[in-house]
Tab-separated table of C-alpha atoms in Angstrom:
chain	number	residue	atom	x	y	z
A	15	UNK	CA	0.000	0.000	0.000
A	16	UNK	CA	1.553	3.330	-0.993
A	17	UNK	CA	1.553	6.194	1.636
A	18	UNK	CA	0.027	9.281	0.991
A	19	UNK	CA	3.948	10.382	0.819
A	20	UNK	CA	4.402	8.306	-1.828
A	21	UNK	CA	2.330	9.621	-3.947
A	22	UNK	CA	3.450	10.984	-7.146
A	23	UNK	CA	3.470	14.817	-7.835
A	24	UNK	CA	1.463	15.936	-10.682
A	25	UNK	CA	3.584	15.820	-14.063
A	26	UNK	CA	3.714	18.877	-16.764
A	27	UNK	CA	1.732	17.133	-18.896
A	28	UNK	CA	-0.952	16.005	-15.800
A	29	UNK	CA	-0.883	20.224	-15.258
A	30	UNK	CA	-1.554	20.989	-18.843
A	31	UNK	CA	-4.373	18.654	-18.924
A	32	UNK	CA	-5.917	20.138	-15.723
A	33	UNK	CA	-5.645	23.153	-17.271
A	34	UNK	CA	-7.128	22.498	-20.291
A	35	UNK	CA	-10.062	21.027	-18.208
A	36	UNK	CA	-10.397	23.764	-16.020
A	37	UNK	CA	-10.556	26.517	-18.950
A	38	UNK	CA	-12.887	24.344	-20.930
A	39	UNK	CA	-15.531	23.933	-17.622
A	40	UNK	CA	-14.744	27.653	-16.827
A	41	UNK	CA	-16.367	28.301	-20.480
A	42	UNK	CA	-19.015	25.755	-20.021
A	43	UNK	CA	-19.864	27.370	-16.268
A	44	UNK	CA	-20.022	30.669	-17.332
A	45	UNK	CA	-22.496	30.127	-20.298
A	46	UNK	CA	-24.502	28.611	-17.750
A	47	UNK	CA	-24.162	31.164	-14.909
A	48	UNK	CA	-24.080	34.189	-16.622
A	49	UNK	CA	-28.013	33.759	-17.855
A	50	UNK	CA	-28.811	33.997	-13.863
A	51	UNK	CA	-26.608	37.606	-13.751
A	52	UNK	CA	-28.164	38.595	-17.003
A	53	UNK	CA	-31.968	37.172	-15.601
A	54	UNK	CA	-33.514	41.126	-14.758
A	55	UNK	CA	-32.350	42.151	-18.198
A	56	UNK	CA	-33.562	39.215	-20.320
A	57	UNK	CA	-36.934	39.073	-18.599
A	58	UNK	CA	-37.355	43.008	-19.434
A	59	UNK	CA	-35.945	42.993	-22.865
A	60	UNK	CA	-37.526	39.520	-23.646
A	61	UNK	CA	-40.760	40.435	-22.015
A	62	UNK	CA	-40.622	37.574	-19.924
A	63	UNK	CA	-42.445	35.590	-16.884
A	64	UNK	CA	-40.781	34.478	-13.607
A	65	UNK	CA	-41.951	31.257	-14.883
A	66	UNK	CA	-40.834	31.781	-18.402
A	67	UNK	CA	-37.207	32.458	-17.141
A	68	UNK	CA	-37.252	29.198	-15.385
A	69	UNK	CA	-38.512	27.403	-18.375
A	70	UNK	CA	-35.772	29.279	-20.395
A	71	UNK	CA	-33.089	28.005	-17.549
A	72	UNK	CA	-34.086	24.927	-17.549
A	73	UNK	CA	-34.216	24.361	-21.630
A	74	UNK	CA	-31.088	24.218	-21.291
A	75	UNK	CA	-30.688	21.309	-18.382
A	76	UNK	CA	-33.420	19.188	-20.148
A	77	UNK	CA	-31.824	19.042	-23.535
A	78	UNK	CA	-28.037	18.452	-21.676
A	79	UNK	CA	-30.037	15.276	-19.225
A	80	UNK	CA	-30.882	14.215	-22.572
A	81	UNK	CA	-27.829	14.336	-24.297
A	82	UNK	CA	-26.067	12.672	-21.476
A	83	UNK	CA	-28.435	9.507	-20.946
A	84	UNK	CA	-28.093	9.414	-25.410
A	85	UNK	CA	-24.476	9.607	-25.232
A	86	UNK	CA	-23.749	7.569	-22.616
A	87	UNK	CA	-23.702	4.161	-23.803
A	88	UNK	CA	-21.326	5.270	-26.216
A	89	UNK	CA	-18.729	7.252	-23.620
A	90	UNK	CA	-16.887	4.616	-23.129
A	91	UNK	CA	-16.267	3.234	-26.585
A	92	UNK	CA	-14.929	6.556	-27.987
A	93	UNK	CA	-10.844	8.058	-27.050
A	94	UNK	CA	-12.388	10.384	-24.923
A	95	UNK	CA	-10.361	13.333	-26.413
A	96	UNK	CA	-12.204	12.677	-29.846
A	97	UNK	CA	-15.668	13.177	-27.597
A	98	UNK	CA	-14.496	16.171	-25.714
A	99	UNK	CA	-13.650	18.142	-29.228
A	100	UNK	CA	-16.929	16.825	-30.368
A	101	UNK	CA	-19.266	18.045	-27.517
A	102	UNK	CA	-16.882	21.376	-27.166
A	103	UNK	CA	-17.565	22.319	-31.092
A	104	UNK	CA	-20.904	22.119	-30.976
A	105	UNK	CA	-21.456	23.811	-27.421
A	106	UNK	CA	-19.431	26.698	-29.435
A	107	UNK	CA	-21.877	26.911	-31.566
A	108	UNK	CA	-24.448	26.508	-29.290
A	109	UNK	CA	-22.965	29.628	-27.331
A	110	UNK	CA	-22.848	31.518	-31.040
A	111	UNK	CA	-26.693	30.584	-31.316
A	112	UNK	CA	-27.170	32.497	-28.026
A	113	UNK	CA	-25.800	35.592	-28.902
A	114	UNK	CA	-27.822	35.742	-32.479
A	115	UNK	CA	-31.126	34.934	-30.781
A	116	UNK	CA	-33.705	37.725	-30.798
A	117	UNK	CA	-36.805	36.859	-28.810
A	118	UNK	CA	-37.894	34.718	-26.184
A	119	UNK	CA	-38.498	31.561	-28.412
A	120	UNK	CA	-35.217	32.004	-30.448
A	121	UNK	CA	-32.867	31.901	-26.773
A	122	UNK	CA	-34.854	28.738	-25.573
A	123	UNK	CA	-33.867	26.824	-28.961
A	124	UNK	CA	-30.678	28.240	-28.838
A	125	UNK	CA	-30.226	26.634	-25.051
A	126	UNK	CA	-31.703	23.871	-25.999
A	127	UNK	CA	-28.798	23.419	-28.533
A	128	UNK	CA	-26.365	24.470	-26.411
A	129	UNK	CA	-27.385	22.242	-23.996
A	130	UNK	CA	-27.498	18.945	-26.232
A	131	UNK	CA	-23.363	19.848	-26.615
A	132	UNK	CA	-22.206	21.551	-23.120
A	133	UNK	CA	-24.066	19.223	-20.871
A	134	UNK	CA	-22.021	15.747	-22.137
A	135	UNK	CA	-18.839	18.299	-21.323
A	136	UNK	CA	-18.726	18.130	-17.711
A	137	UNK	CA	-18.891	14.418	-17.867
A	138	UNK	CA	-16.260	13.736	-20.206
A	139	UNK	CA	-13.735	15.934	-17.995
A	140	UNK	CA	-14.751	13.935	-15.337
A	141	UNK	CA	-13.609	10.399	-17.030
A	142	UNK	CA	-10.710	12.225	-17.954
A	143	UNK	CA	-9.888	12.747	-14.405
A	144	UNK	CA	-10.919	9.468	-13.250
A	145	UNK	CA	-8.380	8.000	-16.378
A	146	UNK	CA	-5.164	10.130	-15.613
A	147	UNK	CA	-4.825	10.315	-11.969
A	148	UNK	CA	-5.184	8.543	-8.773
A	149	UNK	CA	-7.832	8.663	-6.242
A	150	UNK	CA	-5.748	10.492	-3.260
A	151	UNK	CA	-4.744	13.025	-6.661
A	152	UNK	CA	-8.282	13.243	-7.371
A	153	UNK	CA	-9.247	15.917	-4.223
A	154	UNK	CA	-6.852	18.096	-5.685
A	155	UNK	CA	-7.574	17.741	-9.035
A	156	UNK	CA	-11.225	18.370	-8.788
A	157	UNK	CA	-10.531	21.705	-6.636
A	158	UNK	CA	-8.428	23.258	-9.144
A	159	UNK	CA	-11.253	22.485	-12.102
A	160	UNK	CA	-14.044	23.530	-9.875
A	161	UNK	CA	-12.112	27.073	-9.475
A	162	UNK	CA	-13.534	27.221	-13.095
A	163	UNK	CA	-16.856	28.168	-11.078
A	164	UNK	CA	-14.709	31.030	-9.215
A	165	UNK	CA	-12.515	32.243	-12.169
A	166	UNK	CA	-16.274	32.758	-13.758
A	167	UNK	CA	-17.514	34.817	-10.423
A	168	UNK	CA	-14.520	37.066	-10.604
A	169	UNK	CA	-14.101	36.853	-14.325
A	170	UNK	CA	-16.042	35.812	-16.129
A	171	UNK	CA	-19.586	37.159	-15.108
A	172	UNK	CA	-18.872	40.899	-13.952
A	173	UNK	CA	-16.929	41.067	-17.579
A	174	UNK	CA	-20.399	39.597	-19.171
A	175	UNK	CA	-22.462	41.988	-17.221
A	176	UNK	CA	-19.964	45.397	-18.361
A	177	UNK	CA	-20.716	43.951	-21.796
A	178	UNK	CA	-24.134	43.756	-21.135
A	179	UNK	CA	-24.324	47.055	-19.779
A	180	UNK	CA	-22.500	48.678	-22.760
A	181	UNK	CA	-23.154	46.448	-25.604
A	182	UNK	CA	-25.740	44.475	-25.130
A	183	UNK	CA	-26.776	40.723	-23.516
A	184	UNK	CA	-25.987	39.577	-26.559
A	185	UNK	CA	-22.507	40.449	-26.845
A	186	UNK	CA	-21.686	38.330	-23.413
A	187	UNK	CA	-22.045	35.368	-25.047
A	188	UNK	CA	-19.795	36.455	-27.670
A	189	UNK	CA	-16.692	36.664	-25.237
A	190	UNK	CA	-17.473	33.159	-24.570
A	191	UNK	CA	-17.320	31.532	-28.235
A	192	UNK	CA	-14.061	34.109	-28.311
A	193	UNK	CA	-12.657	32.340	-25.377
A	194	UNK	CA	-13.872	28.912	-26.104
A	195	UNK	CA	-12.434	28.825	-29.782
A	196	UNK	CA	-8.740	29.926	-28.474
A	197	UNK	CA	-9.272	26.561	-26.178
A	198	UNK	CA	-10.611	24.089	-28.264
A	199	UNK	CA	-7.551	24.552	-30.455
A	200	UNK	CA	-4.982	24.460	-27.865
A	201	UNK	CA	-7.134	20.658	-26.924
A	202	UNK	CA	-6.731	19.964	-30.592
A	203	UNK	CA	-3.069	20.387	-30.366
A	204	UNK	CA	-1.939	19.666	-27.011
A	205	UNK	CA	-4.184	17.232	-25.626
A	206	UNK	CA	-2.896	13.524	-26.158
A	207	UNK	CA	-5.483	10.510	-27.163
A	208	UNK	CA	-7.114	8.864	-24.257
A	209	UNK	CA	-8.349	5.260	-24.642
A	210	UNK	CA	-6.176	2.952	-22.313
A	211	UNK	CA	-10.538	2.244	-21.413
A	212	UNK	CA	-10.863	0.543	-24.784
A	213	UNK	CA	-9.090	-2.424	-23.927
A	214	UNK	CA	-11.393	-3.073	-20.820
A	215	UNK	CA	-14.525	-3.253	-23.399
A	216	UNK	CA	-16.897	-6.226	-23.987
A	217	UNK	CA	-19.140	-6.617	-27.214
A	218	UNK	CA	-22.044	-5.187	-25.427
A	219	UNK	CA	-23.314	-2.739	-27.725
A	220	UNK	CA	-23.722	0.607	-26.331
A	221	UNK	CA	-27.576	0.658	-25.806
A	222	UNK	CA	-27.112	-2.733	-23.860
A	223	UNK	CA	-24.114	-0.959	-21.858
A	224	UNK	CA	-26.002	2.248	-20.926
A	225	UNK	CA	-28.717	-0.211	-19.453
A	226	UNK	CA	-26.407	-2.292	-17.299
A	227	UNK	CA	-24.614	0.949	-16.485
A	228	UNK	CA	-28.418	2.149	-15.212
A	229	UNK	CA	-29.384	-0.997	-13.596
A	230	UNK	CA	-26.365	-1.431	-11.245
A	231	UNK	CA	-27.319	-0.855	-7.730
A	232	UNK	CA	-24.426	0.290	-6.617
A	233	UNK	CA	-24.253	3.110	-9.201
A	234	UNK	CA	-28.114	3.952	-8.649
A	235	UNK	CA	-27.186	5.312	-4.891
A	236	UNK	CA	-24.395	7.832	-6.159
A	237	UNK	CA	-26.809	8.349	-9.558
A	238	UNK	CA	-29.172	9.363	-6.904
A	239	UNK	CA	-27.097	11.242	-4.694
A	240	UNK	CA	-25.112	13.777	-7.225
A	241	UNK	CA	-28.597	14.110	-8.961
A	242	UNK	CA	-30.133	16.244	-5.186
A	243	UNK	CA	-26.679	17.884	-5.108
A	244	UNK	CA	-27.818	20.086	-7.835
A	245	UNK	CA	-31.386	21.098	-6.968
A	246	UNK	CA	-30.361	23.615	-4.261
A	247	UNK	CA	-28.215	25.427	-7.490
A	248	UNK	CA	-31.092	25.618	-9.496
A	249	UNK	CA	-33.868	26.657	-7.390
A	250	UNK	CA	-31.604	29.553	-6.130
A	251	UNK	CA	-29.172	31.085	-8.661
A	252	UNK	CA	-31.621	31.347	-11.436
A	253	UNK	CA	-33.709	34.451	-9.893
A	254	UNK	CA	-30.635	35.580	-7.891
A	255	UNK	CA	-30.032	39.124	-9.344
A	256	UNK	CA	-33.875	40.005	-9.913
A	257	UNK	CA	-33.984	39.513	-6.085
A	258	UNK	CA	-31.048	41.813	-5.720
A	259	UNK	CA	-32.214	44.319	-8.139
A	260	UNK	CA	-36.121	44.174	-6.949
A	261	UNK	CA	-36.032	42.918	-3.322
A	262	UNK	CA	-32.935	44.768	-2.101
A	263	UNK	CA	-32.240	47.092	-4.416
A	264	UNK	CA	-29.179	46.583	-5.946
A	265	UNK	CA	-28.173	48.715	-9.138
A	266	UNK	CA	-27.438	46.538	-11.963
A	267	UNK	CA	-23.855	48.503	-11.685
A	268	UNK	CA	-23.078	46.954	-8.492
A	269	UNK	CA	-23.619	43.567	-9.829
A	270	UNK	CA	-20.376	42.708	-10.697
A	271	UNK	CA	-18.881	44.318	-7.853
A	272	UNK	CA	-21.109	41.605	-6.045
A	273	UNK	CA	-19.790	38.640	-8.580
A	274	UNK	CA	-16.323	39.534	-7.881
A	275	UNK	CA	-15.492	39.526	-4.522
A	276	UNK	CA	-17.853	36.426	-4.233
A	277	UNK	CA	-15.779	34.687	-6.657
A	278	UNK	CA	-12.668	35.991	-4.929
A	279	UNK	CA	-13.862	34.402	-1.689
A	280	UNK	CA	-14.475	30.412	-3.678
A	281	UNK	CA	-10.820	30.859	-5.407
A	282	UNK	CA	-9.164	31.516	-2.356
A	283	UNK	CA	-11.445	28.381	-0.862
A	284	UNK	CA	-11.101	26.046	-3.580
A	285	UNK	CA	-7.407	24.976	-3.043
A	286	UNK	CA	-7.391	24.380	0.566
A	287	UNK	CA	-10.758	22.410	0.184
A	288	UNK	CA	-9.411	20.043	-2.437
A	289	UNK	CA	-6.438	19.586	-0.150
A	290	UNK	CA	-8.117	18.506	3.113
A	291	UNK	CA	-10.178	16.190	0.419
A	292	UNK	CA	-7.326	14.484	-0.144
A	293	UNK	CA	-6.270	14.535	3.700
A	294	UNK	CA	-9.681	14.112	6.232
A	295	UNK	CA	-12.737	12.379	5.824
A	296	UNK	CA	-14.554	13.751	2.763
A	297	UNK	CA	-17.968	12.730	4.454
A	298	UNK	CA	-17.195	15.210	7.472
A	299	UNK	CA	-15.911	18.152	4.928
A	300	UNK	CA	-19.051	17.884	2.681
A	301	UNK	CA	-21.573	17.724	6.140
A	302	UNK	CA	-19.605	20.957	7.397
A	303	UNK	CA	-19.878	22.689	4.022
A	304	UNK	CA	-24.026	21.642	4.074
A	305	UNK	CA	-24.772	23.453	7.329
A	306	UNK	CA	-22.979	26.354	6.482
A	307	UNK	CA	-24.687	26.325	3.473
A	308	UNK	CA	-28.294	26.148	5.071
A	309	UNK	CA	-27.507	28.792	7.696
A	310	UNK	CA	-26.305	31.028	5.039
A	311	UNK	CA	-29.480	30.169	2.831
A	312	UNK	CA	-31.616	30.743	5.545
A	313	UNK	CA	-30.183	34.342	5.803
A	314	UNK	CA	-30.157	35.204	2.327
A	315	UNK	CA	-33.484	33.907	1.272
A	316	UNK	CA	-34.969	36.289	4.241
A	317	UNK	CA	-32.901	39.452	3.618
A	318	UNK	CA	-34.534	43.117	3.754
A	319	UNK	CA	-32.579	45.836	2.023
A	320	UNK	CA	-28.765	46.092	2.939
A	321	UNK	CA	-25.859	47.982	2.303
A	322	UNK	CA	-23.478	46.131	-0.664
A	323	UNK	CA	-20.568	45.055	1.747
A	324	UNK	CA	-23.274	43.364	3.660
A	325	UNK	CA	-24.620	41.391	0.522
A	326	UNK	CA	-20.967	40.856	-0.352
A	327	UNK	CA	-20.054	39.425	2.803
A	328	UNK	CA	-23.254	37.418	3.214
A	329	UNK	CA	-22.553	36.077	-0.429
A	330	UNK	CA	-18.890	35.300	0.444
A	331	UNK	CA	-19.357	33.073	3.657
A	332	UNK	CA	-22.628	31.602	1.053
A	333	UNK	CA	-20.710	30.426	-1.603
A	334	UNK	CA	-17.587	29.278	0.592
A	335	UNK	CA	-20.215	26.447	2.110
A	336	UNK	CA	-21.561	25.185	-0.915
A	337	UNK	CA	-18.018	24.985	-2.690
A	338	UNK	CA	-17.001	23.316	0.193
A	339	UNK	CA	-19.876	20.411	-0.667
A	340	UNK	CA	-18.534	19.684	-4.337
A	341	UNK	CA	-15.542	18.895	-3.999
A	342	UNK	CA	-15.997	16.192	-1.794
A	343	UNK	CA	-18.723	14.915	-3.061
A	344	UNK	CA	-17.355	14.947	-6.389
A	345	UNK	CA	-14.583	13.201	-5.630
A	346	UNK	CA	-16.422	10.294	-4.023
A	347	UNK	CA	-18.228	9.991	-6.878
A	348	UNK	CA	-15.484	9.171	-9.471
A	349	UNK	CA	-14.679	6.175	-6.705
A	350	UNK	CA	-18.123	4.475	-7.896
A	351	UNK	CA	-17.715	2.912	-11.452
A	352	UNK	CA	-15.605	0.510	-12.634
A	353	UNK	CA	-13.126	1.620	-15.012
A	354	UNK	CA	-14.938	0.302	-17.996
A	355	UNK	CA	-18.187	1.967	-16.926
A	356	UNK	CA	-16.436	5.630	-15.973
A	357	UNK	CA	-17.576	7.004	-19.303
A	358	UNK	CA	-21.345	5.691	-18.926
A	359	UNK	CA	-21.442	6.264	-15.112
A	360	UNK	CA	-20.035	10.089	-15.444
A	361	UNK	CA	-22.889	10.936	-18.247
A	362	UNK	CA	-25.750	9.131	-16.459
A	363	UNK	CA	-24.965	11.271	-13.469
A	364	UNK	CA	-24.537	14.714	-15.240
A	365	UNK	CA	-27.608	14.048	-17.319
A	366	UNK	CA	-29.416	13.340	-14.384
A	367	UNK	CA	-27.850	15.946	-12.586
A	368	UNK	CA	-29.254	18.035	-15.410
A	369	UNK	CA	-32.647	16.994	-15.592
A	370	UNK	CA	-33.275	17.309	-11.479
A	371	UNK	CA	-31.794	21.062	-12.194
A	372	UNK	CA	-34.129	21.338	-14.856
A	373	UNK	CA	-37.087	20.224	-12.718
A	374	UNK	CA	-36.240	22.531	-9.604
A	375	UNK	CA	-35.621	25.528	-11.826
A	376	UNK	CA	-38.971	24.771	-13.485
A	377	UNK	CA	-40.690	24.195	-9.958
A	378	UNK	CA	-38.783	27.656	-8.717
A	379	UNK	CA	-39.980	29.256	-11.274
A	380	UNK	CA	-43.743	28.865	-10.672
A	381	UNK	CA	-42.853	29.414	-6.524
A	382	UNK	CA	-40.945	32.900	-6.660
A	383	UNK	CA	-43.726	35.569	-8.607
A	384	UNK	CA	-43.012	39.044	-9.554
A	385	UNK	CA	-46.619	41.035	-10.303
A	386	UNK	CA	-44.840	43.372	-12.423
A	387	UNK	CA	-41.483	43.684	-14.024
A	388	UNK	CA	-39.975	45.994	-11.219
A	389	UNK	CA	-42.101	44.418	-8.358
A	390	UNK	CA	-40.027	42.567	-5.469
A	391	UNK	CA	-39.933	38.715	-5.904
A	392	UNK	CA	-42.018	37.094	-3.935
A	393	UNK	CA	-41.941	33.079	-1.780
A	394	UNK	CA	-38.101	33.862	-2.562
A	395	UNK	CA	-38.366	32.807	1.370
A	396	UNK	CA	-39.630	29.726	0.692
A	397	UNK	CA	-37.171	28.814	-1.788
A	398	UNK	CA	-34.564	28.925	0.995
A	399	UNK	CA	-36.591	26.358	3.364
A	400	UNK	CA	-37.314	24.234	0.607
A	401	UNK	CA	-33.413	24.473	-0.734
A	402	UNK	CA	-32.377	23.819	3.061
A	403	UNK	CA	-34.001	20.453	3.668
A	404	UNK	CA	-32.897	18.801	0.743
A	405	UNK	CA	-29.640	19.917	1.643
A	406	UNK	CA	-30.065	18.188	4.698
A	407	UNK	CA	-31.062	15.119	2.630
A	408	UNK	CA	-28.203	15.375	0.662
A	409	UNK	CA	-25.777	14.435	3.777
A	410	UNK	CA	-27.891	10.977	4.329
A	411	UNK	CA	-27.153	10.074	0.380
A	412	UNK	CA	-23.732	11.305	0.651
A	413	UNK	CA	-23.043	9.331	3.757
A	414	UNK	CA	-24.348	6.220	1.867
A	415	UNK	CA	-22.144	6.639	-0.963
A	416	UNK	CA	-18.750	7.245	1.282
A	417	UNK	CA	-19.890	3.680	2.990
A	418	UNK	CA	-19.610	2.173	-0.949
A	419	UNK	CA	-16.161	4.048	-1.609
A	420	UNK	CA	-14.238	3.160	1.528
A	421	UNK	CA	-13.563	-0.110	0.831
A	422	UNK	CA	-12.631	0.155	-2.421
A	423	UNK	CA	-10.379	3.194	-1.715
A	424	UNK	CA	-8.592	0.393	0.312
A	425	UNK	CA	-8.796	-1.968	-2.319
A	426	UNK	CA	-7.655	1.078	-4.909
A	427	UNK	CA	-4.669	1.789	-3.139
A	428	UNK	CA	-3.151	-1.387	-2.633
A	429	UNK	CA	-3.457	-2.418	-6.549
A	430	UNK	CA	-1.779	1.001	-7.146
């Protein structure tokens, strides 16, 4: 058995592909996140509902569930650097699609599209992982690719919203294709083949292995688990900056001063979280993170008008908690499939991830109401009790998959 001394550093190459991985999910984030920052705008430009926002967020997490569960009993049968240029192209154009659209309608096709490409992404980067480095790596591996969320806090999102502001919604999604074109060629050229997995397969064909992959009860409980993880996301960030802007009346100027400092606080978090993944229990870190991440709902959810440092601070100790969930759990969750199901196992749980994001934005949508387009938000309250007991459910399911991963951590280490 090889002491956590013994473990190998990371190699040049194992850097460049980590960050190639973390620019490519900082791309795919962003796309994502900056529709919640750019929510007050769409819904007045777009004439839009509370309820056809959440539709129009969750387009996008349907279409990506679907794409996943589609593409995943072929994950593993592909070098998975073919699939990632693949899924990246067309989430380019996806992004493009976005920034040419021109009424309600038009954006929910184009998300729809974007999110039949972008939401097989995430998975693939996650076999990737899983492929090139060892489990005690993994921790840190997976908290310098989640920074991708924090790099698009600081970044990425209060550089979409000055474009916004001065050139239009449109033009943020621009500065992503921009972005994401100078990466997909550096994958292209850089990025080696991966497909040391192809010499595990069977004859099954891929239909038959995406039903075995499903029908494994040992995957179902981390399916399951990783699935709630996102809900809480969902049913919060969507409506985030109309409750700023209506409820406590925040300029759409101080936005990004907001996005910033919050993203400041998860980059500075992310590193030291991935390293005591690698170090303590990652059951006890991802409980910790959960109840910080209720009290701090709790608070938010209820807030009357404050100053901006006091949003910024609240939003800082926020986001801290429920970064310090997905690492963890995301690293426990690349311990669950056998090698020759990593592929399948890491699209079935981002399309499912998808679609319960998908439901709970719909579901959020049709809680929070707004009677007119400059009215306060209102059940944003209940949002935050709903979003707090399933977070509490969440630590039962987690528990229950760190009970599955122990022993084969064991078993892990000593064949390494």
């Amino acid at each position: 058995m090889k002491s956590k001394s013994e473990i190998p550093k990371f190699t040049p190459y194992q850097k460049l592909v980590i960050a190639l991985l973390a620019i490519a999910q900082f791309t795919v984030i962003l796309d994502f996140m900056v529709i919640s920052p750019l929510g007050d705008i769409l819904m007045k430009n777009l004439n839009m509902s509370t309820s056809n926002f959440g539709f129009a967020v969750s387009a996008y997490a349907f279409s990506a569930g679907t794409s996943g569960l589609l593409a995943a009993g072929f994950a593993d049968k592909f070098d998975r650097k073919k699939l990632l240029v693949f899924f990246y192209t067309g989430f380019i154009l996806g992004t493009f699609f976005c920034a040419m659209a021109n009424s309600y309608w038009t954006l929910v096709a184009a998300r729809i599209f974007t999110g039949l490409f972008g939401g097989v992404i995430g998975s693939i980067s996650l076999a990737i992982v899983t492929d090139l480095f060892v489990l005690q790596q993994r921790g840190r591996v997976m908290g310098f690719i989640q920074m991708a969320f924090a790099s698009s806090q600081i970044l990425g999102i209060p550089l979409g919203l000055y474009f916004a502001n001065n050139w239009g919604w449109h033009s943020s999604f621009l500065m992503i294709v921009v972005l994401a074109i100078i990466t997909l060629a550096v994958i292209v050229i850089k990025l080696q083949p991966i497909n040391k997995h192809l010499e595990l397969q069977s004859d099954k064909s891929p239909f038959l292995h995406l039903f075995h992959t499903l029908g494994n009860k040992r995957y179902q409980v981390g399916f399951t688990a990783i699935a709630i993880l996102s809900v809480g996301g969902f049913m919060l960030q969507p409506f985030g900056t109309a409750y700023l802007v209506n409820n406590i009346h925040v300029s759409h100027e101080q936005l990004p001063i907001i996005f910033f400092f919050t993203g400041v606080s998860v980059l500075f978090i992310m590193p030291i979280i991935g390293r005591l993944s690698d170090k303590v229990s990652k059951l006890k870190l991802f409980a910790v993170g959960s109840l910080i991440s209720i009290i701090m709902i709790l608070i938010y959810t209820n807030l009357p008008p404050i100053p901006v440092w006091q949003i910024i601070l609240i939003n800082m100790v926020l986001f801290m908690g429920i970064m310090s969930r997905m690492v963890p759990s995301t690293t426990l969750n690349t311990a669950v499939p056998e090698t020759q199901d990593r592929g399948a196992y890491m699209a079935i749980t981002s399309s499912l991830q998808q679609i319960a994001g998908g439901i709970a934005a719909v579901c959020a949508g049709f809680i929070v109401h707004q009677e007119t387009k400059t009215s306060p938000l209102i059940n944003y309250d209940i949002l935050g009790y709903v979003i707090s007991i399933i977070t509490l459910a969440s630590i039962l399911l987690i528990q229950r998959v760190d009970s599955m991963v122990n022993p084969r951590e064991r078993v892990t280490e000593v064949a390494i």
